[in-house]
Amino acid sequence: MSEKTVVVALGHRALGTTLPEQKLATRQAARAVADLVEEGARVVISHSNGPQVGMIHTAMNEFGKAHPDYTFAPMSVCSAMSQGYIGYDLQNAIRAELLSRGIYKPVATVLTQVVIDPYDDAFAEPEKIIGRVLNAEEAESEEDKGNFVTEVAPGQYRRILASPKPQKIVELETVRVLTEAGQIVIAAGGGGIPVMEQGIDLHGASAIIEKDFASGLLAEELNADTLLILTSVEKVSLDKGTDKEKFLGTVTPEEAKRYIEEDQFAKGTMLPKIEAGLSFISKGEGRRTIITDIPHARDGYREKTGTIIK
């Protein structure tokens, strides 16, 4: 029997928000990945980069202000940097965890570019907050450059970026070849480096791709069997935060769509996970999406817990 392929989408809680936190958090994520390897799965990992890319963006741009001879770092470069250093910690943690269990499997991080549509409606309604807090003068300066800002508190502003849908994963065949060779692959980190095609060239875009949608596309293009989304809750719930809260086990795509219509899932957090999961399973036979937290990754994969859409 051929190995099953699982794409694991790690949320920001799997990575922490500081360098020391990330070191510790990736060890826990590595245990979950090793559990899946022991289950006989081929594993491809994607991950969030929210706090990390914000830290890099702030640091690089503050450095640019202090040193006029240096240029500011575009968003695509910050995304690439975040993929590199998150992948570094993840692959080392996974390698160590596997070796501790007597398993030898190479782990590789692939710097991954994801093509977006320059005419995506998201560019008219940016929503991803990035960078440090700005005062009114700095906010006006950003708007003069053509950037979007939003007021987060009286007199305090932050930049916001578009979150366009991923269209194509540029390094897909690299990921596929490594996966089929038995390696564990970390790819499409932070939703991928957003790029636009211009002839044979790829140009970085000032945007942040939703990690869950990129993970779903990666799973779809690899013809994976499972999209395993690891987040902060063991199960998805309906009527969250009320005395009517109900936790979901196995649900059909039709049920999940009905819950979306009822506005049961928070935008920007749970909703994109459900939407990505539905899109993934609709593009092939025998697929499933599982949403749970890191401590229950193995049990979720075994369908003993978590919310399963199939």
mmCIF file of C-alpha atoms in Angstrom:
data_model
loop_
_atom_site.group_PDB
_atom_site.id
_atom_site.type_symbol
_atom_site.label_atom_id
_atom_site.label_comp_id
_atom_site.label_asym_id
_atom_site.label_seq_id
_atom_site.Cartn_x
_atom_site.Cartn_y
_atom_site.Cartn_z
ATOM 1 C CA MET A 1 0.000 0.000 0.000
ATOM 2 C CA SER A 2 1.360 3.416 -0.951
ATOM 3 C CA GLU A 3 2.071 5.978 1.738
ATOM 4 C CA LYS A 4 -0.551 8.591 2.454
ATOM 5 C CA THR A 5 0.449 12.215 2.020
ATOM 6 C CA VAL A 6 -0.551 14.740 4.662
ATOM 7 C CA VAL A 7 -0.043 18.485 4.458
ATOM 8 C CA VAL A 8 0.262 19.914 7.975
ATOM 9 C CA ALA A 9 -0.611 23.597 8.405
ATOM 10 C CA LEU A 10 0.938 24.998 11.580
ATOM 11 C CA GLY A 11 -0.700 28.068 13.108
ATOM 12 C CA HIS A 12 1.202 30.898 14.776
ATOM 13 C CA ARG A 13 0.846 29.289 18.205
ATOM 14 C CA ALA A 14 3.030 26.452 16.952
ATOM 15 C CA LEU A 15 5.875 28.917 16.462
ATOM 16 C CA GLY A 16 5.700 31.404 19.322
ATOM 17 C CA THR A 17 6.290 35.121 18.857
ATOM 18 C CA THR A 18 9.936 35.616 19.883
ATOM 19 C CA LEU A 19 13.151 33.794 18.995
ATOM 20 C CA PRO A 20 13.350 31.888 22.330
ATOM 21 C CA GLU A 21 9.625 31.049 22.167
ATOM 22 C CA GLN A 22 10.044 29.762 18.630
ATOM 23 C CA LYS A 23 12.854 27.422 19.687
ATOM 24 C CA LEU A 24 10.608 25.862 22.327
ATOM 25 C CA ALA A 25 7.430 25.845 20.242
ATOM 26 C CA THR A 26 9.010 24.109 17.275
ATOM 27 C CA ARG A 27 10.004 21.210 19.518
ATOM 28 C CA GLN A 28 6.351 20.563 20.289
ATOM 29 C CA ALA A 29 5.457 20.855 16.610
ATOM 30 C CA ALA A 30 8.279 18.443 15.805
ATOM 31 C CA ARG A 31 6.775 15.822 18.108
ATOM 32 C CA ALA A 32 3.480 16.063 16.244
ATOM 33 C CA VAL A 33 5.255 15.692 12.900
ATOM 34 C CA ALA A 34 7.228 12.688 14.155
ATOM 35 C CA ASP A 35 3.980 11.070 15.325
ATOM 36 C CA LEU A 36 2.621 11.357 11.777
ATOM 37 C CA VAL A 37 5.799 9.865 10.333
ATOM 38 C CA GLU A 38 5.363 6.933 12.725
ATOM 39 C CA GLU A 39 1.824 6.595 11.363
ATOM 40 C CA GLY A 40 3.384 5.948 7.951
ATOM 41 C CA ALA A 41 2.512 9.289 6.357
ATOM 42 C CA ARG A 42 4.521 11.381 3.955
ATOM 43 C CA VAL A 43 4.570 14.800 5.590
ATOM 44 C CA VAL A 44 4.687 18.245 4.024
ATOM 45 C CA ILE A 45 4.564 21.201 6.410
ATOM 46 C CA SER A 46 3.382 24.747 5.913
ATOM 47 C CA HIS A 47 3.288 27.347 8.639
ATOM 48 C CA SER A 48 2.192 30.786 9.739
ATOM 49 C CA ASN A 49 4.633 33.684 9.966
ATOM 50 C CA GLY A 50 2.487 36.495 11.384
ATOM 51 C CA PRO A 51 4.570 37.701 14.352
ATOM 52 C CA GLN A 52 7.851 36.833 12.620
ATOM 53 C CA VAL A 53 7.276 38.690 9.362
ATOM 54 C CA GLY A 54 6.027 41.707 11.320
ATOM 55 C CA MET A 55 9.187 41.717 13.419
ATOM 56 C CA ILE A 56 11.400 41.468 10.325
ATOM 57 C CA HIS A 57 9.464 44.182 8.483
ATOM 58 C CA THR A 58 9.751 46.560 11.445
ATOM 59 C CA ALA A 59 13.439 45.836 12.030
ATOM 60 C CA MET A 60 14.452 46.224 8.393
ATOM 61 C CA ASN A 61 12.544 49.429 7.897
ATOM 62 C CA GLU A 62 13.768 50.995 11.142
ATOM 63 C CA PHE A 63 17.281 50.094 10.052
ATOM 64 C CA GLY A 64 16.633 51.791 6.712
ATOM 65 C CA LYS A 65 15.562 54.969 8.482
ATOM 66 C CA ALA A 66 18.693 55.013 10.615
ATOM 67 C CA HIS A 67 20.978 54.238 7.676
ATOM 68 C CA PRO A 68 19.968 56.232 4.578
ATOM 69 C CA ASP A 69 22.494 54.342 2.425
ATOM 70 C CA TYR A 70 20.377 51.192 2.786
ATOM 71 C CA THR A 71 17.065 50.633 1.034
ATOM 72 C CA PHE A 72 13.891 49.582 2.809
ATOM 73 C CA ALA A 73 13.052 45.873 2.619
ATOM 74 C CA PRO A 74 9.985 45.114 0.474
ATOM 75 C CA MET A 75 7.314 42.849 1.903
ATOM 76 C CA SER A 76 8.279 39.949 -0.366
ATOM 77 C CA VAL A 77 11.855 40.027 0.978
ATOM 78 C CA CYS A 78 10.583 40.057 4.579
ATOM 79 C CA SER A 79 8.429 37.028 3.756
ATOM 80 C CA ALA A 80 11.439 35.211 2.310
ATOM 81 C CA MET A 81 13.465 35.979 5.427
ATOM 82 C CA SER A 82 10.728 34.618 7.667
ATOM 83 C CA GLN A 83 10.556 31.375 5.662
ATOM 84 C CA GLY A 84 14.289 30.928 6.085
ATOM 85 C CA TYR A 85 14.612 31.369 9.806
ATOM 86 C CA ILE A 86 11.365 29.606 10.730
ATOM 87 C CA GLY A 87 12.351 26.719 8.464
ATOM 88 C CA TYR A 88 15.772 26.628 10.116
ATOM 89 C CA ASP A 89 14.287 26.092 13.588
ATOM 90 C CA LEU A 90 11.579 23.720 12.372
ATOM 91 C CA GLN A 91 13.795 21.437 10.342
ATOM 92 C CA ASN A 92 16.372 21.176 13.118
ATOM 93 C CA ALA A 93 13.680 20.407 15.711
ATOM 94 C CA ILE A 94 12.091 17.766 13.469
ATOM 95 C CA ARG A 95 15.453 16.197 12.653
ATOM 96 C CA ALA A 96 16.355 15.922 16.338
ATOM 97 C CA GLU A 97 12.951 14.473 17.266
ATOM 98 C CA LEU A 98 13.119 11.846 14.521
ATOM 99 C CA LEU A 99 16.663 10.808 15.459
ATOM 100 C CA SER A 100 15.588 10.471 19.100
ATOM 101 C CA ARG A 101 13.056 7.902 17.891
ATOM 102 C CA GLY A 102 15.546 6.051 15.702
ATOM 103 C CA ILE A 103 14.088 7.442 12.468
ATOM 104 C CA TYR A 104 16.302 8.855 9.740
ATOM 105 C CA LYS A 105 14.488 11.057 7.272
ATOM 106 C CA PRO A 106 15.995 14.161 5.684
ATOM 107 C CA VAL A 107 14.146 17.423 6.334
ATOM 108 C CA ALA A 108 14.303 20.284 3.839
ATOM 109 C CA THR A 109 12.957 23.823 3.753
ATOM 110 C CA VAL A 110 11.987 25.075 0.305
ATOM 111 C CA LEU A 111 11.912 28.820 -0.241
ATOM 112 C CA THR A 112 8.481 28.992 -1.839
ATOM 113 C CA GLN A 113 6.986 31.633 -4.111
ATOM 114 C CA VAL A 114 3.242 31.781 -4.694
ATOM 115 C CA VAL A 115 1.738 33.560 -7.684
ATOM 116 C CA ILE A 116 -1.126 35.962 -7.026
ATOM 117 C CA ASP A 117 -3.494 37.839 -9.327
ATOM 118 C CA PRO A 118 -2.609 41.559 -9.482
ATOM 119 C CA TYR A 119 -6.300 42.263 -10.087
ATOM 120 C CA ASP A 120 -7.485 40.358 -7.020
ATOM 121 C CA ASP A 121 -10.275 42.288 -5.273
ATOM 122 C CA ALA A 122 -8.298 42.003 -2.024
ATOM 123 C CA PHE A 123 -6.038 44.852 -3.160
ATOM 124 C CA ALA A 124 -8.997 47.207 -2.890
ATOM 125 C CA GLU A 125 -9.748 46.070 0.676
ATOM 126 C CA PRO A 126 -6.484 45.307 2.534
ATOM 127 C CA GLU A 127 -6.912 43.632 5.904
ATOM 128 C CA LYS A 128 -3.603 42.215 7.161
ATOM 129 C CA ILE A 129 -2.032 44.461 9.818
ATOM 130 C CA ILE A 130 1.753 44.697 9.663
ATOM 131 C CA GLY A 131 4.592 46.620 11.305
ATOM 132 C CA ARG A 132 4.878 48.905 14.283
ATOM 133 C CA VAL A 133 2.432 51.532 15.545
ATOM 134 C CA LEU A 134 2.673 54.844 13.634
ATOM 135 C CA ASN A 135 1.767 58.356 14.666
ATOM 136 C CA ALA A 136 -0.453 60.569 12.490
ATOM 137 C CA GLU A 137 2.473 62.133 10.624
ATOM 138 C CA GLU A 138 4.033 58.755 9.839
ATOM 139 C CA ALA A 139 0.657 57.366 8.769
ATOM 140 C CA GLU A 140 0.171 60.264 6.371
ATOM 141 C CA SER A 141 3.641 59.654 4.962
ATOM 142 C CA GLU A 142 2.769 56.010 4.320
ATOM 143 C CA GLU A 143 -0.422 57.010 2.530
ATOM 144 C CA ASP A 144 1.564 59.460 0.399
ATOM 145 C CA LYS A 145 3.628 56.479 -0.748
ATOM 146 C CA GLY A 146 0.447 54.682 -1.814
ATOM 147 C CA ASN A 147 0.282 52.398 1.212
ATOM 148 C CA PHE A 148 -2.822 51.718 3.280
ATOM 149 C CA VAL A 149 -3.045 52.405 7.015
ATOM 150 C CA THR A 150 -5.702 51.852 9.627
ATOM 151 C CA GLU A 151 -6.310 53.502 12.997
ATOM 152 C CA VAL A 152 -5.891 50.903 15.736
ATOM 153 C CA ALA A 153 -6.380 53.333 18.654
ATOM 154 C CA PRO A 154 -6.896 57.078 18.936
ATOM 155 C CA GLY A 155 -3.912 58.692 17.220
ATOM 156 C CA GLN A 156 -2.244 55.318 16.564
ATOM 157 C CA TYR A 157 -2.022 53.732 13.140
ATOM 158 C CA ARG A 158 -0.564 50.654 11.460
ATOM 159 C CA ARG A 159 -0.027 49.593 7.880
ATOM 160 C CA ILE A 160 -2.429 47.101 6.339
ATOM 161 C CA LEU A 161 -1.769 44.852 3.376
ATOM 162 C CA ALA A 162 -3.929 42.953 0.925
ATOM 163 C CA SER A 163 -4.455 39.228 1.341
ATOM 164 C CA PRO A 164 -4.995 37.922 -2.210
ATOM 165 C CA LYS A 165 -5.859 34.287 -2.970
ATOM 166 C CA PRO A 166 -2.969 32.035 -4.033
ATOM 167 C CA GLN A 167 -3.081 31.013 -7.690
ATOM 168 C CA LYS A 168 -0.015 28.832 -8.278
ATOM 169 C CA ILE A 169 2.918 27.468 -6.278
ATOM 170 C CA VAL A 170 6.092 28.132 -8.244
ATOM 171 C CA GLU A 171 8.303 25.518 -6.548
ATOM 172 C CA LEU A 172 5.608 22.818 -6.552
ATOM 173 C CA GLU A 173 7.644 20.269 -8.533
ATOM 174 C CA THR A 174 10.593 20.687 -6.173
ATOM 175 C CA VAL A 175 8.320 19.950 -3.223
ATOM 176 C CA ARG A 176 6.785 16.985 -5.046
ATOM 177 C CA VAL A 177 10.142 15.407 -5.950
ATOM 178 C CA LEU A 178 11.490 15.763 -2.408
ATOM 179 C CA THR A 179 8.294 14.342 -0.913
ATOM 180 C CA GLU A 180 8.273 11.366 -3.260
ATOM 181 C CA ALA A 181 11.916 10.753 -2.342
ATOM 182 C CA GLY A 182 10.831 10.283 1.277
ATOM 183 C CA GLN A 183 11.933 13.634 2.642
ATOM 184 C CA ILE A 184 9.935 15.796 5.017
ATOM 185 C CA VAL A 185 9.403 19.136 3.328
ATOM 186 C CA ILE A 186 8.665 22.555 4.817
ATOM 187 C CA ALA A 187 7.112 24.765 2.128
ATOM 188 C CA ALA A 188 4.830 27.734 1.472
ATOM 189 C CA GLY A 189 5.697 29.229 4.843
ATOM 190 C CA GLY A 190 3.583 32.234 5.757
ATOM 191 C CA GLY A 191 1.375 31.585 2.741
ATOM 192 C CA GLY A 192 4.393 31.773 0.441
ATOM 193 C CA ILE A 193 6.317 34.730 -0.937
ATOM 194 C CA PRO A 194 3.676 36.640 -2.932
ATOM 195 C CA VAL A 195 4.832 37.211 -6.514
ATOM 196 C CA MET A 196 3.298 38.388 -9.771
ATOM 197 C CA GLU A 197 4.212 36.998 -13.159
ATOM 198 C CA GLN A 198 5.530 39.463 -15.711
ATOM 199 C CA GLY A 199 6.660 37.502 -18.746
ATOM 200 C CA ILE A 200 9.327 35.096 -17.559
ATOM 201 C CA ASP A 201 10.044 37.202 -14.474
ATOM 202 C CA LEU A 202 8.544 36.994 -10.991
ATOM 203 C CA HIS A 203 8.160 40.256 -9.091
ATOM 204 C CA GLY A 204 7.495 40.416 -5.356
ATOM 205 C CA ALA A 205 4.165 41.894 -4.275
ATOM 206 C CA SER A 206 3.316 43.959 -1.212
ATOM 207 C CA ALA A 207 0.820 41.479 0.196
ATOM 208 C CA ILE A 208 0.406 38.650 2.694
ATOM 209 C CA ILE A 209 -1.246 35.446 1.480
ATOM 210 C CA GLU A 210 -3.536 33.702 3.960
ATOM 211 C CA LYS A 211 -1.560 30.690 5.180
ATOM 212 C CA ASP A 212 -4.568 28.359 5.242
ATOM 213 C CA PHE A 213 -5.434 28.998 1.595
ATOM 214 C CA ALA A 214 -1.826 28.413 0.524
ATOM 215 C CA SER A 215 -1.744 25.200 2.572
ATOM 216 C CA GLY A 216 -4.960 24.035 0.943
ATOM 217 C CA LEU A 217 -3.594 24.770 -2.536
ATOM 218 C CA LEU A 218 -0.367 22.945 -1.700
ATOM 219 C CA ALA A 219 -2.342 19.904 -0.510
ATOM 220 C CA GLU A 220 -4.523 20.036 -3.608
ATOM 221 C CA GLU A 221 -1.614 20.267 -6.066
ATOM 222 C CA LEU A 222 0.288 17.462 -4.326
ATOM 223 C CA ASN A 223 -2.868 15.319 -4.447
ATOM 224 C CA ALA A 224 -2.561 14.805 -0.707
ATOM 225 C CA ASP A 225 -4.955 12.574 1.180
ATOM 226 C CA THR A 226 -5.220 14.795 4.262
ATOM 227 C CA LEU A 227 -5.032 18.480 5.071
ATOM 228 C CA LEU A 228 -4.271 18.630 8.789
ATOM 229 C CA ILE A 229 -4.724 22.145 10.183
ATOM 230 C CA LEU A 230 -3.200 22.493 13.641
ATOM 231 C CA THR A 231 -4.576 25.468 15.511
ATOM 232 C CA SER A 232 -5.336 26.521 19.097
ATOM 233 C CA VAL A 233 -8.417 24.348 19.718
ATOM 234 C CA GLU A 234 -8.984 20.591 19.804
ATOM 235 C CA LYS A 235 -12.277 20.948 17.925
ATOM 236 C CA VAL A 236 -14.118 23.634 15.997
ATOM 237 C CA SER A 237 -17.251 24.847 17.749
ATOM 238 C CA LEU A 238 -20.590 26.387 16.892
ATOM 239 C CA ASP A 239 -22.021 29.305 18.918
ATOM 240 C CA LYS A 240 -18.542 29.845 20.344
ATOM 241 C CA GLY A 241 -18.406 31.640 23.678
ATOM 242 C CA THR A 242 -22.084 31.099 24.481
ATOM 243 C CA ASP A 243 -23.904 28.641 26.725
ATOM 244 C CA LYS A 244 -25.034 26.888 23.514
ATOM 245 C CA GLU A 245 -21.482 26.140 22.353
ATOM 246 C CA LYS A 246 -21.292 22.821 20.524
ATOM 247 C CA PHE A 247 -18.112 21.073 19.399
ATOM 248 C CA LEU A 248 -17.995 19.543 15.952
ATOM 249 C CA GLY A 249 -16.739 16.036 15.236
ATOM 250 C CA THR A 250 -17.168 14.649 11.732
ATOM 251 C CA VAL A 251 -19.165 16.913 9.417
ATOM 252 C CA THR A 252 -20.063 16.756 5.751
ATOM 253 C CA PRO A 253 -19.105 19.487 3.291
ATOM 254 C CA GLU A 254 -22.769 20.433 3.053
ATOM 255 C CA GLU A 255 -23.010 20.894 6.810
ATOM 256 C CA ALA A 256 -19.837 22.968 6.879
ATOM 257 C CA LYS A 257 -21.174 25.226 4.103
ATOM 258 C CA ARG A 258 -24.399 25.726 6.029
ATOM 259 C CA TYR A 259 -22.457 26.757 9.129
ATOM 260 C CA ILE A 260 -20.543 29.291 7.012
ATOM 261 C CA GLU A 261 -23.849 30.748 5.808
ATOM 262 C CA GLU A 262 -24.899 31.041 9.449
ATOM 263 C CA ASP A 263 -21.720 33.066 10.206
ATOM 264 C CA GLN A 264 -20.563 30.491 12.730
ATOM 265 C CA PHE A 265 -16.851 30.940 12.014
ATOM 266 C CA ALA A 266 -14.820 34.049 12.786
ATOM 267 C CA LYS A 267 -13.364 35.855 9.787
ATOM 268 C CA GLY A 268 -9.592 35.889 9.696
ATOM 269 C CA THR A 269 -9.265 32.968 12.124
ATOM 270 C CA MET A 270 -11.485 29.895 11.766
ATOM 271 C CA LEU A 271 -13.343 30.837 8.573
ATOM 272 C CA PRO A 272 -10.326 30.574 6.215
ATOM 273 C CA LYS A 273 -9.477 27.179 7.706
ATOM 274 C CA ILE A 274 -12.956 25.852 6.942
ATOM 275 C CA GLU A 275 -12.980 27.427 3.474
ATOM 276 C CA ALA A 276 -9.530 26.058 2.635
ATOM 277 C CA GLY A 277 -10.544 22.628 3.883
ATOM 278 C CA LEU A 278 -13.706 22.610 1.801
ATOM 279 C CA SER A 279 -11.855 23.706 -1.327
ATOM 280 C CA PHE A 280 -9.257 20.974 -0.844
ATOM 281 C CA ILE A 281 -11.688 18.101 -0.459
ATOM 282 C CA SER A 282 -13.859 19.309 -3.344
ATOM 283 C CA LYS A 283 -10.967 18.894 -5.808
ATOM 284 C CA GLY A 284 -10.430 15.150 -5.393
ATOM 285 C CA GLU A 285 -11.847 11.843 -4.208
ATOM 286 C CA GLY A 286 -11.228 10.354 -0.775
ATOM 287 C CA ARG A 287 -9.788 13.521 0.733
ATOM 288 C CA ARG A 288 -10.350 14.822 4.245
ATOM 289 C CA THR A 289 -9.608 17.940 6.247
ATOM 290 C CA ILE A 290 -8.876 17.657 9.960
ATOM 291 C CA ILE A 291 -8.746 20.640 12.307
ATOM 292 C CA THR A 292 -7.333 20.160 15.792
ATOM 293 C CA ASP A 293 -4.480 21.316 18.029
ATOM 294 C CA ILE A 294 -0.876 20.129 18.206
ATOM 295 C CA PRO A 295 -1.236 17.862 21.283
ATOM 296 C CA HIS A 296 -4.010 15.950 19.482
ATOM 297 C CA ALA A 297 -2.374 15.768 16.040
ATOM 298 C CA ARG A 298 -1.924 11.984 16.052
ATOM 299 C CA ASP A 299 -5.395 11.312 17.460
ATOM 300 C CA GLY A 300 -6.851 13.771 14.978
ATOM 301 C CA TYR A 301 -5.087 11.978 12.124
ATOM 302 C CA ARG A 302 -6.607 8.734 13.427
ATOM 303 C CA GLU A 303 -10.023 10.501 13.554
ATOM 304 C CA LYS A 304 -10.303 9.946 17.299
ATOM 305 C CA THR A 305 -10.749 13.651 17.920
ATOM 306 C CA GLY A 306 -10.724 16.974 16.112
ATOM 307 C CA THR A 307 -13.178 18.297 13.563
ATOM 308 C CA ILE A 308 -13.124 16.211 10.392
ATOM 309 C CA ILE A 309 -14.655 17.381 7.127
ATOM 310 C CA LYS A 310 -15.161 14.595 4.599
#
